[in-house]
Structure formats: structure tokens, C-alpha cells
Coordinates of C-alpha atoms in Angstrom, one line a residue:
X17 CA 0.0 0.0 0.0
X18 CA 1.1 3.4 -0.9
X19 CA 1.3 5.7 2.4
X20 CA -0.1 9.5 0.8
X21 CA -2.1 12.5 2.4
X22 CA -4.9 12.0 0.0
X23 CA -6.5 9.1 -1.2
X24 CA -9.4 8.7 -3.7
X25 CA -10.8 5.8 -2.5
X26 CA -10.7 4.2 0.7
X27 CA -9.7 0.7 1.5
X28 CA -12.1 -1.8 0.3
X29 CA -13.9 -2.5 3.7
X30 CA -15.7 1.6 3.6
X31 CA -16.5 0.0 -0.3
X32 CA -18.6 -3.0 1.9
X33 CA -19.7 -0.4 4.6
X34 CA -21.2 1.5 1.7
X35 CA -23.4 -1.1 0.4
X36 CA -24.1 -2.2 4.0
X37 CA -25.1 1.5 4.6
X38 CA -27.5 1.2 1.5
X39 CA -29.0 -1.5 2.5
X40 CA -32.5 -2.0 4.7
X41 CA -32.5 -4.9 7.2
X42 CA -28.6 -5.6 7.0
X43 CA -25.8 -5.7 9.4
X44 CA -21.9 -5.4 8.4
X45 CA -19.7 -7.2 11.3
X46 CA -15.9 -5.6 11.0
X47 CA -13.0 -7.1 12.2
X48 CA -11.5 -4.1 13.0
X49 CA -8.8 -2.4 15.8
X50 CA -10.7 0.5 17.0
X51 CA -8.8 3.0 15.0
X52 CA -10.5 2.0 12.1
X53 CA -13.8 2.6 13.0
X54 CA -13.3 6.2 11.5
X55 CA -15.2 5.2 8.5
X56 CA -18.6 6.2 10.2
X57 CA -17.7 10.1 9.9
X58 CA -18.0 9.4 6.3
X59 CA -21.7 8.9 6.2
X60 CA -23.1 11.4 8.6
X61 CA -20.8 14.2 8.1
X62 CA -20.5 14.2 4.5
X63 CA -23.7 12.7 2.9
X64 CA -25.3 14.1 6.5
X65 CA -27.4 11.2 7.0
X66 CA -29.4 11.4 9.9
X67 CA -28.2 8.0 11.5
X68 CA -25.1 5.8 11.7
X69 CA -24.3 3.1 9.8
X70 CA -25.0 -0.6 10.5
X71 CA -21.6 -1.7 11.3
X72 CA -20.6 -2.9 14.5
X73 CA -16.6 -3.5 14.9
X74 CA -14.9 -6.0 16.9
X75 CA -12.6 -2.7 17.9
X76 CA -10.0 -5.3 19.4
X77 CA -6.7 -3.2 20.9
X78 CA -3.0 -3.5 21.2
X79 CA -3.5 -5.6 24.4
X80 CA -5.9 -8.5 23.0
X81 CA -3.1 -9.3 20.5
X82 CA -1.9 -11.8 22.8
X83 CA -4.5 -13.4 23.4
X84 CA -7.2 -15.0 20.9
X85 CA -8.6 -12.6 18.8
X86 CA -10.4 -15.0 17.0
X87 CA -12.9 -15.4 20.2
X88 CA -13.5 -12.0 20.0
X89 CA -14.9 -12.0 16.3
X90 CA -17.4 -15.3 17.4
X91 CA -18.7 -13.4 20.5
X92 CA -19.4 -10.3 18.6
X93 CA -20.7 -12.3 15.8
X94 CA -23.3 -13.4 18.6
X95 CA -23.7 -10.5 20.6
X96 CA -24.3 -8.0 16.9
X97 CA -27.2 -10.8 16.1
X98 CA -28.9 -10.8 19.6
X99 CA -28.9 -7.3 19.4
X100 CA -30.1 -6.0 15.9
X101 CA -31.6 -9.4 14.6
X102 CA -30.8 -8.3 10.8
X103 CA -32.3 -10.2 7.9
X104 CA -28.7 -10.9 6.8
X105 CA -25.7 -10.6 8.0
X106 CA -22.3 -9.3 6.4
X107 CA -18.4 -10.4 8.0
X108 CA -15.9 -9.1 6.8
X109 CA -12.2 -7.6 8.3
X110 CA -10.6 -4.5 7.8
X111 CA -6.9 -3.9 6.1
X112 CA -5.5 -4.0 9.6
X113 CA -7.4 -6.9 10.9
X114 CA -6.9 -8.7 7.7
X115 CA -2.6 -9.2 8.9
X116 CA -4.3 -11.3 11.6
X117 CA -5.8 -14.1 9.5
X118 CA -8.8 -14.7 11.8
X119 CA -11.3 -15.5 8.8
X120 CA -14.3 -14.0 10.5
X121 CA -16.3 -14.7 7.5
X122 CA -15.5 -18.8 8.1
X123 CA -16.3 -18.1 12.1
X124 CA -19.5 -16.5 11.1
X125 CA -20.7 -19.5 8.6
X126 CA -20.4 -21.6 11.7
X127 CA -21.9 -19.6 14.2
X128 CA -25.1 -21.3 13.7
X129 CA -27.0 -18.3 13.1
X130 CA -30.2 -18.3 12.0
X131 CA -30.2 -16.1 8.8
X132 CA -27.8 -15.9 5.8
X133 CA -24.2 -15.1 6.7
X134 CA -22.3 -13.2 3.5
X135 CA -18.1 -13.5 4.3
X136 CA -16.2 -11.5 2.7
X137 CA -12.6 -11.5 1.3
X138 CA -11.8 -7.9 0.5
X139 CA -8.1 -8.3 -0.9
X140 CA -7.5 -5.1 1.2
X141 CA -3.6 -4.5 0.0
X142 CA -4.4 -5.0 -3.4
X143 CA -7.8 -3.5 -4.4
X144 CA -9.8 -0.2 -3.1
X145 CA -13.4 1.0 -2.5
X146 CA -15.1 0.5 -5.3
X147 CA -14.1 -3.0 -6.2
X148 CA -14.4 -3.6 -2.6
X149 CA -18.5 -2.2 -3.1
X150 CA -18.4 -4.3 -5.9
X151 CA -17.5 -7.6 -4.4
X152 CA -20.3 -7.0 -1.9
X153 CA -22.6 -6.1 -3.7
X154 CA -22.5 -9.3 -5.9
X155 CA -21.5 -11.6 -2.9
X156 CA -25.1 -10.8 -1.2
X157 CA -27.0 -11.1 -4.4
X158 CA -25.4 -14.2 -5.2
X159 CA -26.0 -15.6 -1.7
X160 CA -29.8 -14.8 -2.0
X161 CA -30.4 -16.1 -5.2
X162 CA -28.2 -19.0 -6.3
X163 CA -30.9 -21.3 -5.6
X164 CA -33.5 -20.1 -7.2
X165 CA -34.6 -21.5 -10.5
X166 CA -34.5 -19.2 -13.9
X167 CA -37.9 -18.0 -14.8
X168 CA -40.2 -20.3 -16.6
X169 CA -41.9 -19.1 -20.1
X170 CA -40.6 -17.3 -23.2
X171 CA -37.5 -14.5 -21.5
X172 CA -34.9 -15.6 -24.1
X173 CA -36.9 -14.7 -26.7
X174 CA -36.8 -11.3 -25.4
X175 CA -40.0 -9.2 -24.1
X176 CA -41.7 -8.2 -27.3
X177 CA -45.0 -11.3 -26.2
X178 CA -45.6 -9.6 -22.9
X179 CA -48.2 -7.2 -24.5
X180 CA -50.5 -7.8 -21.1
X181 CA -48.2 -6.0 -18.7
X182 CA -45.3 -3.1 -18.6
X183 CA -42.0 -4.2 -19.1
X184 CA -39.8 -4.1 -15.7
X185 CA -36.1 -3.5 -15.0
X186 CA -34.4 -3.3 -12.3
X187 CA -31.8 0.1 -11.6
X188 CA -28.9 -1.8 -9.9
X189 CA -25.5 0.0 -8.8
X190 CA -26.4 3.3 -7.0
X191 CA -25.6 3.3 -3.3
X192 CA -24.7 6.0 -0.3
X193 CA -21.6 8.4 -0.8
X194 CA -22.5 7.7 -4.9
X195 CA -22.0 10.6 -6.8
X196 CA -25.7 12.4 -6.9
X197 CA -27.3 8.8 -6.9
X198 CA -30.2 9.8 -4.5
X199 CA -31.6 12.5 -7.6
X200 CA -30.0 10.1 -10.7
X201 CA -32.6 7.4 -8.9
X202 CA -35.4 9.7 -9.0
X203 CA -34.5 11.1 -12.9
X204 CA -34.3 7.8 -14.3
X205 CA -36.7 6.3 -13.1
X206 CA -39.2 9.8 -14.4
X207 CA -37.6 8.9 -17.7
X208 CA -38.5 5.1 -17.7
X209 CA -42.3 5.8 -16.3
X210 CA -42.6 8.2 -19.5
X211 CA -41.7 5.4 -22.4
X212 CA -43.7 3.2 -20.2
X213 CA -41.2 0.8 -18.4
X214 CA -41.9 -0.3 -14.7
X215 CA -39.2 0.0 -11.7
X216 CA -39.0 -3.5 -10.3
X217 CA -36.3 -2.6 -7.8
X218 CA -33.7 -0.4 -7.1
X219 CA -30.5 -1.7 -5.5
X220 CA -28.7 -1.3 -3.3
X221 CA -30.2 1.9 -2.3
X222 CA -32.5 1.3 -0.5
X223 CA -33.5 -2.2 -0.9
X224 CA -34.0 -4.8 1.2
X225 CA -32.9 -8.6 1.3
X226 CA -36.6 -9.3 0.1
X227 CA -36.3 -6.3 -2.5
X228 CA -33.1 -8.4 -3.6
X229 CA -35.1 -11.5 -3.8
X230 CA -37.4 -10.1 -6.9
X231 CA -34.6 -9.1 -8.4
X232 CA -35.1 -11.9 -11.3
X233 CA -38.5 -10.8 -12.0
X234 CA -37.4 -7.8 -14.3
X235 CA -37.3 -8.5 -17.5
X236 CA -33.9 -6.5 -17.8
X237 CA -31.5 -5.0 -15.4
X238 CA -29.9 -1.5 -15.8
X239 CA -26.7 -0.9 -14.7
X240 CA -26.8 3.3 -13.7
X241 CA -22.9 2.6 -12.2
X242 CA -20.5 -0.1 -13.7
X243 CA -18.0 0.9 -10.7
X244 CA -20.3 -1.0 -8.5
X245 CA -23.0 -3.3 -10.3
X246 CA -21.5 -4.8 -13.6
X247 CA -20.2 -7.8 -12.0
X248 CA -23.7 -8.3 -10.5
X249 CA -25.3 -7.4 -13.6
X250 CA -23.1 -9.8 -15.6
X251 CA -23.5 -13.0 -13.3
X252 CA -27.4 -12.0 -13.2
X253 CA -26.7 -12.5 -17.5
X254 CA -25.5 -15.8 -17.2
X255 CA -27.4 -16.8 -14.6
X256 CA -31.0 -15.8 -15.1
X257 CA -31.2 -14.7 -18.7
X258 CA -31.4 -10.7 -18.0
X259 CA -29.8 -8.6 -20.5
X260 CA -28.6 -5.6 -19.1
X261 CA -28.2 -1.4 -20.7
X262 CA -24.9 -0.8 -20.5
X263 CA -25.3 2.8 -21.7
X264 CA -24.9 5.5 -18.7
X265 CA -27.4 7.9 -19.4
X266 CA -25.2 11.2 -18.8
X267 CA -26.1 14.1 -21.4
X268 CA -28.1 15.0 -23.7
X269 CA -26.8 12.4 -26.2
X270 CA -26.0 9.5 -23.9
X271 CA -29.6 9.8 -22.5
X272 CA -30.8 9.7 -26.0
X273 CA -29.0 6.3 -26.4
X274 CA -29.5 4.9 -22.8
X275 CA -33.5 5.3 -24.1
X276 CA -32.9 3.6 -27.6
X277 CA -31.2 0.7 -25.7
X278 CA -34.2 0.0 -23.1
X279 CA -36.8 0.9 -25.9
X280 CA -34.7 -2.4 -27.9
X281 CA -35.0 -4.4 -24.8
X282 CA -38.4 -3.6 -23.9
X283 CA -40.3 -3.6 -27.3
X284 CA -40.7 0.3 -27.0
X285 CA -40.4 2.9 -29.8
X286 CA -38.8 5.9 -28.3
X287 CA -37.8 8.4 -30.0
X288 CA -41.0 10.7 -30.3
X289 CA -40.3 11.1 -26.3
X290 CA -36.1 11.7 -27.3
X291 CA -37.4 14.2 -29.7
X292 CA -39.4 16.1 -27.3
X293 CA -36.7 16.0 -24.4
X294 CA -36.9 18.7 -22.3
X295 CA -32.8 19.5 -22.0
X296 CA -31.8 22.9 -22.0
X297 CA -28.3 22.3 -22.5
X298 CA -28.1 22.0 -26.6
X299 CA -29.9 25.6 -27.1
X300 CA -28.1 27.1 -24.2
X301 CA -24.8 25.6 -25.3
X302 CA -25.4 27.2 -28.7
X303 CA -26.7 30.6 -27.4
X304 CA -24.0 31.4 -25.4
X305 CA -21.7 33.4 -26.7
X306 CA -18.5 31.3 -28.4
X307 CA -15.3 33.2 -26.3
X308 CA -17.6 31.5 -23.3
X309 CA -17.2 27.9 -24.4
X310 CA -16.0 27.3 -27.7
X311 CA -12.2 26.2 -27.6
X312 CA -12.1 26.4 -23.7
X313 CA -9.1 23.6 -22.3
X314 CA -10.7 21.2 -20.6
X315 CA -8.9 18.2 -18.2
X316 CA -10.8 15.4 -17.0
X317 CA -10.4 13.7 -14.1
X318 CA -12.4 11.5 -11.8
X319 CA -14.0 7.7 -11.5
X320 CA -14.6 5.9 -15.1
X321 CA -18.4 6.4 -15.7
X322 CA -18.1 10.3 -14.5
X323 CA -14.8 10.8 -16.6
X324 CA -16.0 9.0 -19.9
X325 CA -19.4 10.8 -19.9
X326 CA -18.0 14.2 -19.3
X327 CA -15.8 14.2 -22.2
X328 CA -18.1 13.5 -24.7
X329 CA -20.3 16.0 -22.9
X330 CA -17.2 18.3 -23.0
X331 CA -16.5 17.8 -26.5
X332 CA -19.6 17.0 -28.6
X333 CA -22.6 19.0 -26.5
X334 CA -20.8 22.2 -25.4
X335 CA -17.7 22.7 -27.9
X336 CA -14.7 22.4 -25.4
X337 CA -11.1 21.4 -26.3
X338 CA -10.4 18.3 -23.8
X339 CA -6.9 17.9 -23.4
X340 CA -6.4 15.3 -20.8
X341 CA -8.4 12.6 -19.6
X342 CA -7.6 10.5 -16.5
X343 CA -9.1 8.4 -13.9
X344 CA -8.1 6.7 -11.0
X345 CA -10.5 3.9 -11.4
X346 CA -8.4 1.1 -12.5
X347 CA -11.0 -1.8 -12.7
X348 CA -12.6 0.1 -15.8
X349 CA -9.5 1.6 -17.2
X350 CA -9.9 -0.2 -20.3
X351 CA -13.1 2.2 -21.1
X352 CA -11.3 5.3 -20.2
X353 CA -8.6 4.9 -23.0
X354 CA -11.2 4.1 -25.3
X355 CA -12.8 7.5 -25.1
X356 CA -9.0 8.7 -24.9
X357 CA -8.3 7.4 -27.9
X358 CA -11.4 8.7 -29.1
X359 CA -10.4 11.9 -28.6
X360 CA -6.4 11.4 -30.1
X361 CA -5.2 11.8 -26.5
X362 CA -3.5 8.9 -23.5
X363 CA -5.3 8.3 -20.5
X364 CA -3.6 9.2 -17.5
X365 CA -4.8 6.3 -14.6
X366 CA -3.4 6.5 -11.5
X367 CA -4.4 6.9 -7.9
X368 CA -1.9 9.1 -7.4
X369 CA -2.7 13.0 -6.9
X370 CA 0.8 14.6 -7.6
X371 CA 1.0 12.7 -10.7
X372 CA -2.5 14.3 -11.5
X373 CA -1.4 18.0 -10.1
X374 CA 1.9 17.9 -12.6
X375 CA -0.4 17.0 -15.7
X376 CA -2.8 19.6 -14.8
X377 CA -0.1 22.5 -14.7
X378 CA 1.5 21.1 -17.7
X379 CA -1.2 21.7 -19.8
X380 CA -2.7 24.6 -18.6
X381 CA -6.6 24.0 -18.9
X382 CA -9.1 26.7 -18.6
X383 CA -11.8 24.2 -16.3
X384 CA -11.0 21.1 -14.6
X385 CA -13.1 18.4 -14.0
X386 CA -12.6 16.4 -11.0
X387 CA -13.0 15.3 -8.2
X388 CA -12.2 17.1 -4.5
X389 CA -9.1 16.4 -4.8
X390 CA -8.6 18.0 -8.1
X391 CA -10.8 21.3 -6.8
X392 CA -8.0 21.7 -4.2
X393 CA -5.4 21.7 -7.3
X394 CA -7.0 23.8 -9.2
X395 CA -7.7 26.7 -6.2
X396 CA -3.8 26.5 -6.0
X397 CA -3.2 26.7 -9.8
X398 CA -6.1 29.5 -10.2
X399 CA -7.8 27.4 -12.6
X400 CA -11.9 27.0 -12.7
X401 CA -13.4 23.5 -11.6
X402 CA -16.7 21.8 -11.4
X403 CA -16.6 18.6 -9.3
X404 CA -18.3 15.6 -11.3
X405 CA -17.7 12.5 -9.1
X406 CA -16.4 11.4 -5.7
X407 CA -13.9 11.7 -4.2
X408 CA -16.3 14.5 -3.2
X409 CA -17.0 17.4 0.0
X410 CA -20.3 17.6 1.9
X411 CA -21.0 20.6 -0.3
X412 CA -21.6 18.0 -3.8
X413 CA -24.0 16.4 -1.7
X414 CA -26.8 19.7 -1.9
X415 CA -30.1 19.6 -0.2
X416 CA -31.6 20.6 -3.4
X417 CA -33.1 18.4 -6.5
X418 CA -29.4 17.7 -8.4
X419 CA -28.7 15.2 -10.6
X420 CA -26.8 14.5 -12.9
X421 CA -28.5 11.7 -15.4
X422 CA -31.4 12.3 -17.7
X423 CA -32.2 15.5 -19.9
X424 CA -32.8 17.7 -16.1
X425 CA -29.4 16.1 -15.2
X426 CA -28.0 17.5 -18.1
X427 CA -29.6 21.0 -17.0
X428 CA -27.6 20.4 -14.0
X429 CA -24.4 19.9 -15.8
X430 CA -24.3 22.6 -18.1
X431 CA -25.0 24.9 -14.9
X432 CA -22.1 23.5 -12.6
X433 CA -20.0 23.5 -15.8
X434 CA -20.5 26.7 -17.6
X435 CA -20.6 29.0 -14.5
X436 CA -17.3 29.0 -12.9
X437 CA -16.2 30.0 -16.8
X438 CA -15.3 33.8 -17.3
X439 CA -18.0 35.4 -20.0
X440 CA -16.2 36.4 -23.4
X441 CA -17.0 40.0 -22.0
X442 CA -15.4 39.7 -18.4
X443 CA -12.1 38.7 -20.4
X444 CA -13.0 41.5 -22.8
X445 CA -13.0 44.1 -19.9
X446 CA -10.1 42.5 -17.8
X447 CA -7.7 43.4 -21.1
X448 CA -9.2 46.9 -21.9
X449 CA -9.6 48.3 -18.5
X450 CA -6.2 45.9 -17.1
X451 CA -4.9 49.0 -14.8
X452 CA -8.3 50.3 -13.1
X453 CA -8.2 49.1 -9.4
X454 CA -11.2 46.7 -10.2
X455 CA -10.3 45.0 -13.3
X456 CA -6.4 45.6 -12.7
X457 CA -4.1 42.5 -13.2
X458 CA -3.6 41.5 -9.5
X459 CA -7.6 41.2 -8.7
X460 CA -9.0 37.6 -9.9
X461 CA -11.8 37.1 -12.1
X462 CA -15.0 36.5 -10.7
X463 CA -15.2 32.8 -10.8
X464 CA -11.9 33.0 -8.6
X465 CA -13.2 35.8 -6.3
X466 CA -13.7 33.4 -3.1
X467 CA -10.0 32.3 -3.9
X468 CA -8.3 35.7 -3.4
X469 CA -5.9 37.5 -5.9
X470 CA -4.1 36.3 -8.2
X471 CA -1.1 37.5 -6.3
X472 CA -1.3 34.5 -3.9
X473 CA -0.8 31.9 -7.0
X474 CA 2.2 29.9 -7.6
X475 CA 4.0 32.4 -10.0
X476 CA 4.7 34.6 -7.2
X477 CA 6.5 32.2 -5.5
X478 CA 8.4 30.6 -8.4
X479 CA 11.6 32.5 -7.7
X480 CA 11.6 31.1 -4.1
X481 CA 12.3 27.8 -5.6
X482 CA 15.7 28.6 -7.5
X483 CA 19.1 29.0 -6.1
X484 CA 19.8 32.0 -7.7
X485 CA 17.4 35.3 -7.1
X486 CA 15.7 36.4 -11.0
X487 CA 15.4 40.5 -10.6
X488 CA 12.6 41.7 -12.8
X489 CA 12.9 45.0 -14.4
X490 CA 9.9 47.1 -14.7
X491 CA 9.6 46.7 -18.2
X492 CA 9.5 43.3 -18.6
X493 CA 7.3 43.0 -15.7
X494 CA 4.6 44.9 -17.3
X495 CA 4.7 43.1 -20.6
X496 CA 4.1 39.6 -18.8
X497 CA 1.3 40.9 -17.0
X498 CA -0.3 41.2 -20.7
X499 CA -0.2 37.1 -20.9
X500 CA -3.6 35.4 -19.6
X501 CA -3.6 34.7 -15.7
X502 CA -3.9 31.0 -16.7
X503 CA -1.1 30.8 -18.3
X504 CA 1.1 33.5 -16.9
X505 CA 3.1 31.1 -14.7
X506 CA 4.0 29.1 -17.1
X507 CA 5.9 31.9 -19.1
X508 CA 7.3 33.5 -16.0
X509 CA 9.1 30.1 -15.1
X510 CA 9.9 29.6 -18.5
X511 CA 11.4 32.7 -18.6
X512 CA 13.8 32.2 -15.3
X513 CA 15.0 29.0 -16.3
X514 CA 16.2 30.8 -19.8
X515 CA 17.6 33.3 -17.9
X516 CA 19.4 31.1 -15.5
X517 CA 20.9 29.1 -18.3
X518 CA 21.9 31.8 -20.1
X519 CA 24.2 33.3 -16.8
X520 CA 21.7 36.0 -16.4
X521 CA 20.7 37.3 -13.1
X522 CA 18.2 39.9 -14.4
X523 CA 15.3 39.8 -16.9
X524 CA 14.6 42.4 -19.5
X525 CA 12.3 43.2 -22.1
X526 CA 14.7 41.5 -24.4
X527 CA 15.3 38.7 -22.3
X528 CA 11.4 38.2 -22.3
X529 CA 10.9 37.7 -26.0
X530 CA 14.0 35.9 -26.3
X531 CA 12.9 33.2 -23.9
X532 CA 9.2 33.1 -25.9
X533 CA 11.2 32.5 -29.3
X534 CA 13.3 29.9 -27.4
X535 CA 10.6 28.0 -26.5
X536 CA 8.2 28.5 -29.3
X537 CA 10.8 26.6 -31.7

């Protein structure tokens, strides 16, 4: 494991506490030292839920290290039963616990309780949250349903008989700490109810072990987050004959497609409703005027279905330039260079923020993308951003109607995208009126008001970092305040590294222009 300051994802046992947390009538038993029960803070203080989760640790210390810790996962396992009597009950240890090699999952098959016991094997120094969410996620469904028979009567042959009753599907993969999933639940399902398709269930949101049970009478699953439900959604392919849409309905044109796919699988002609869509984004994109959007640099950076949708948002709905792409999802990598090679460009996946800081500054985008962590990069670099997935801060988790599938979620997007922009005209004004006191160089643009001035971004401080002190002449200093802010620390460190090669120890107007043809060629 890789010891870092930020991380986005947790180990894989906050992946299980998440679908655990989802879930109605289920109970997550952690094998856990008690400094690992942190993970609770995650769900009250930044999706503000209004209870804790339903976890109980075995919170063993330094001390019961020599003795058998073992005994202390089979009482709890006892004890955690007695006391919230749960429908079904997940075991599982945490990345610490995991050195110990208890198997509290084997200790809780044979504790003789009596309703279904799910063990877990969470891999927890080789694989993350997501997977982690994942794994349980198919584990319980699995568990519930491998002995039930495949529906009876005429499902291979697709739907197109059942002309008696509305098609059903089931929305499988959105969970707490999701990315908007509470309001992506409520938009698709508004969209499926229009072309006429029923909501078996939803899971695991909100479901229940008996929700989970009429899982196979859909006729199709939907799978609204590959992150956490393809595996489930592939096994429920093989096992009970349920295609699934694989298409994540995220802008204007994706939702367009998701529909096509579930009008295929449901015998449904659609595209009178995709015709009469109600998104604002495709007018507003084109009414806007072009300095606004047209062109603008755009890096991408957050978990594969949030990264892949925004780009062909980014490029084909509202006209930006994307020139980087990344994710740190590394289970669905494979789909994140696709769209990078859509798009003539290389994916950058990692997990590792520095690495994603460094390509960020390199190319100089106008907007970023991201996640938290990359909102914290871009503050520093002076650079706009518009959080599109988690890792996120309790403020992407609003009180108010927000998603961000369906034509309203597209609404959404263009809002959270296009606002932290500057207007062709602010630019206009910040170059013709460049030394009045309110437009002058050192004051930010609006979008970067709650950020301070410029002054406090890292081209001040670049000649801190070198070994030599750069004087700049007045000159000079007034023609670099001409470049764009965005791009302005770029050419100043450019500049003081030609200078220092060169023997210099002062920069002049000469020196300035020199340095631009030296690293134009």
C-alpha cells in the first residue's frame, strides 16, 4: 500500500460499509482495531445522513493481541445478532485486521446463526473502495439467489410477447456516498415511467434482502454505475437470462442512447419522447456566446463512468477542447482509454494526486473536472473546476433536486459547468480596463473571487524555488502581466529558467521575448 495524504478511495472495507449502509434490514460485522472505525464520519458528516451506519466493529486493541482474537470475532458475531436481529448478515475484516488471518467470515458460517451469513474476502492491499462495493454487492445477491430457478416461459426470446403487462427492469448500482445517486434514482426512473417501463427494484439503495429476492422478475437490469454493479449485472446475465443497458445515461446524447437501448429491450419505440426531451443544454450551449465555451481547455479527471461521460459532454454537447483525460478507477480503465483514444489523447490512470497536479499544470486548462481532490489543485493553480464524481466534500452532496442523469441532469451539468467559466465579456474588460483598481491585473476574475488575488498563485513564488534570485525590471514586468492569468506562470518560469541558463541574473524586455522564441521553436 502506498502511504499519501490524499487518497481517492478508501480501502475496500468503507467499499462494503457502503453497500451495507445502503441497504434496509442488513448488518456489516468488521473485524477491525478500534482505530478503524473512523469510516462512520464518512456517512453522517458528509452525505449528513441522519443515523449511523450498521456496522458494529470488533474494535480489538494492542493488548488483546496476545491473546485469541479469533474469540473475540465469534462473540461479537453473537452478541451484533442478539442485538439488531438483521435479515442478513455481512463479515468481513478491515486492512488491519486482515494481517491477523482470523477469517471472521469462516467463524460466522459456523456460528449457527439463523439467517444468511455473507463472508467477505476484500483483498484489502491489493484492491480499493469501489471494487471492494463491488464484491459485496454481488457476494449478497449471489448468496440470496443461487438457488432459485431461472424463470419459466418465453425470457430468451426477449420481451416483445408480454403485450398484457409493462416491461420491468431493475436500476442496480447506485448506493450512499454515490456521486448524486439519490436524484440520478429519481431522474431515471421519471424517464423510464414516460416510455412506459416499470421499476421492479432499485439496489442497493434502499432495498431490502426481500427487494433483492425479486430481483429476477425484471425483465432487464440496468446498470446506472459499472463501478459498483457490472459484475452483478453480468452474473445475473449468465445466470438468469437478463440482459442488461450498459449505456450511462449522462447528457443529452447519452440519454438519447441509454433510451434507444431500453426501448430495444423492452419492445418500446422511443424516440418521439427523445425528440421532445426537455434538456436545455443543446440551445443554451449554442446561445451562449463562443469566447464563453467554444475552444475552452478542458482536463478530465475523476471515477470511469463520471470521466467518460463528461468528455463526450465536454466535446460533442458544449464545444470544449479536452486535453487530458484520467481516472483513477483502475477496474474500468480499459473504457477510459477508449474515449482517450477517441479523442487522439492517452489516458492518464493512476491513484496518485501529484501525478494528477503535474499533468494539470503542464497543460494549462481553462476548467477542470474532477473530483475534490482535483478542486484543491485547481484553487492553487487558479484554474476554474466543477466537481463531477467522488472523491467528493459535503457541499456536492446539496439539499436541493441535483442530478446528474437524464435531460434535467443535463440542466444540471451545463450549470455546474459553464458558470465557474469567465464570460467572453469579463475577459474583454479585464484586457481593456487591465490597470483600473477593479479589473487591474492583481484582482482575480470573478469565478476565482472566493479564492483571493491572483497574487497569492504559484508564479509569485516561483523564484523562491531557485538558487539564484531572478530580478525583474519594470519593463518586462509589465509586458508579462499582458499574458492570460492561466497561463502567466508558465511563461514567467519559462522565462527564469532561460535566464538562468543563459548566466543571467536579471530579466529584460529583451530577455522576455527571447525566452518566448526559445521555447516557441
Amino acid at each position: 500500500m502506498q502511504l499519501t495524504v490524499w487518497t481517492y478511495e478508501g480501502p475496500p472495507h468503507v467499499g462494503a460499509m457502503r453497500v451495507a449502509t445502503s441497504l434496509k434490514d442488513v448488518h456489516f460485522l468488521l473485524h477491525a482495531p478500534q482505530g478503524d472505525t473512523y469510516a462512520d464520519l464518512l456517512f453522517t458528516m458528509i452525505e449528513r445522513q441522519n443515523k449511523r451506519p450498521p456496522v458494529t466493529y470488533t474494535t480489538f486493541q494492542a493488548r488483546d493481541l496476545g491473546s485469541d482474537t479469533a474469540k473475540l470475532v465469534t462473540d461479537a458475531i453473537q452478541k451484533t445478532y442478539q442485538r439488531f436481529k438483521p435479515d442478513v448478515m455481512l463479515v468481513g475484516d478491515s486492512c488491519t485486521a486482515e494481517l491477523l488471518q482470523d477469517q471472521p467470515g469462516t467463524l460466522a458460517e459456523g456460528a449457527g446463526l439463523p439467517v444468511p451469513v455473507v463472508p467477505l474476502e476484500l483483498s484489502a492491499y491489493s484492491r480499493k473502495e469501489n471494487w471492494g462495493a463491488s464484491e459485496t454487492f454481488y457476494h449478497l445477491v449471489r448468496a440470496l439467489l443461487i438457488h432459485q430457478k431461472e424463470q419459466s416461459g418465453d425470457k430468451e426470446e426477449g420481451i416483445d410477447k408480454l403485450e398484457f403487462k409493462k416491461p420491468k427492469a431493475n436500476l442496480l448500482g447506485p448506493s450512499v456516498l454515490g456521486f448524486r445517486c439519490r436524484d440520478d434514482v429519481v431522474e431515471v426512473t421519471s424517464l423510464l415511467r414516460a416510455i412506459g417501463v416499470e421499476v421492479n427494484v432499485i439496489a442497493p439503495l434502499n432495498a431490502s434482502p426481500e427487494d433483492l429476492l425479486r430481483i429476477p422478475e425484471a425483465d432487464f437490469n440496468i446498470c446506472l454505475y459499472p463501478e459498483i454493479a457490472a459484475t452483478t449485472c453480468a452474473w445475473l446475465e449468465r445466470t438468469f437470462k437478463q440482459p442488461y443497458v450498459k449505456t450511462i445515461p449522462i447528457g443529452v446524447g447519452a440519454t438519447a442512447d441509454f433510451l434507444r437501448e431500453v426501448g430495444q429491450l423492452a419492445g418500446i419505440d422511443v424516440e418521439e419522447y427523445i425528440q421532445n426531451n426537455s434538456s436545455r443544454l443543446p440551445w443554451y450551449s449554442k446561445s451562449v456566446d463562443s469566447t464563453y465555451l467554444t475552444g475552452k481547455r478542458v482536463f478530465i479527471f475523476a471515477d470511469a463512468t463520471h470521466a467518460t461521460a463528461a468528455a463526450r459532454i465536454a466535446k460533442f454537447e458544449l464545444g470544449f477542447d479536452v486535453v487530458g483525460i484520467g481516472s483513477y478507477s483502475r477496474e474500468q480503465a480499459r473504457d477510459v482509454r477508449k474515449v482517450a483514444k477517441e479523442l487522439s489523447l492517452d489516458a492518464l490512470i493512476t491513484d496518485d494526486h501529484l501525478e494528477v497536479e503535474k499533468a494539470i499544470s503542464e497543460l494549462r486548462p481553462e476548467l477542470v473536472l474532477g473530483t475534490q481532490m482535483e478542486r484543491h489543485i485547481a484553487k492553487r493553480l487558479g484554474v476554474a473546476c466543477a466537481v463531477i464524481s467522488t472523491p467528493a466534500h459535503v457541499q456536492d452532496y446539496p439539499a436541493r433536486y441535483s442530478p446528474q442523469m437524464g435531460f434535467e441532469g443535463a440542466n444540471v451539468i451545463f450549470d455546474s459547468w459553464v458558470h465557474p467559466l469567465m464570460m467572453g465579456l469579463e475577459e474583454h474588460l479585464l484586457g481593456m480596463f487591465r490597470e483600473d483598481f477593479e479589473f487591474n491585473d492583481s484582482a482575480a476574475p470573478s469565478h476565482l473571487a472566493a479564492e483571493g488575488t491572483l497574487s497569492n498563485q504559484p508564479e509569485e513564488d516561483i523564484a523562491k524555488n531557485t538558487n539564484q534570485e531572478i530580478v525583474w525590471d519594470l519593463e518586462a514586468e509589465r509586458e508579462l502581466r499582458k499574458i492570460p492569468f492561466f497561463v502567466r506562470g508558465k511563461a514567467r518560469r519559462n522565462t527564469e529558467k532561460f535566464a538562468l541558463d543563459s548566466g543571467l541574473d536579471s530579466i529584460s524586455l529583451d530577455t522576455l521575448y527571447e525566452a518566448k522564441a526559445h521555447f516557441s521553436r
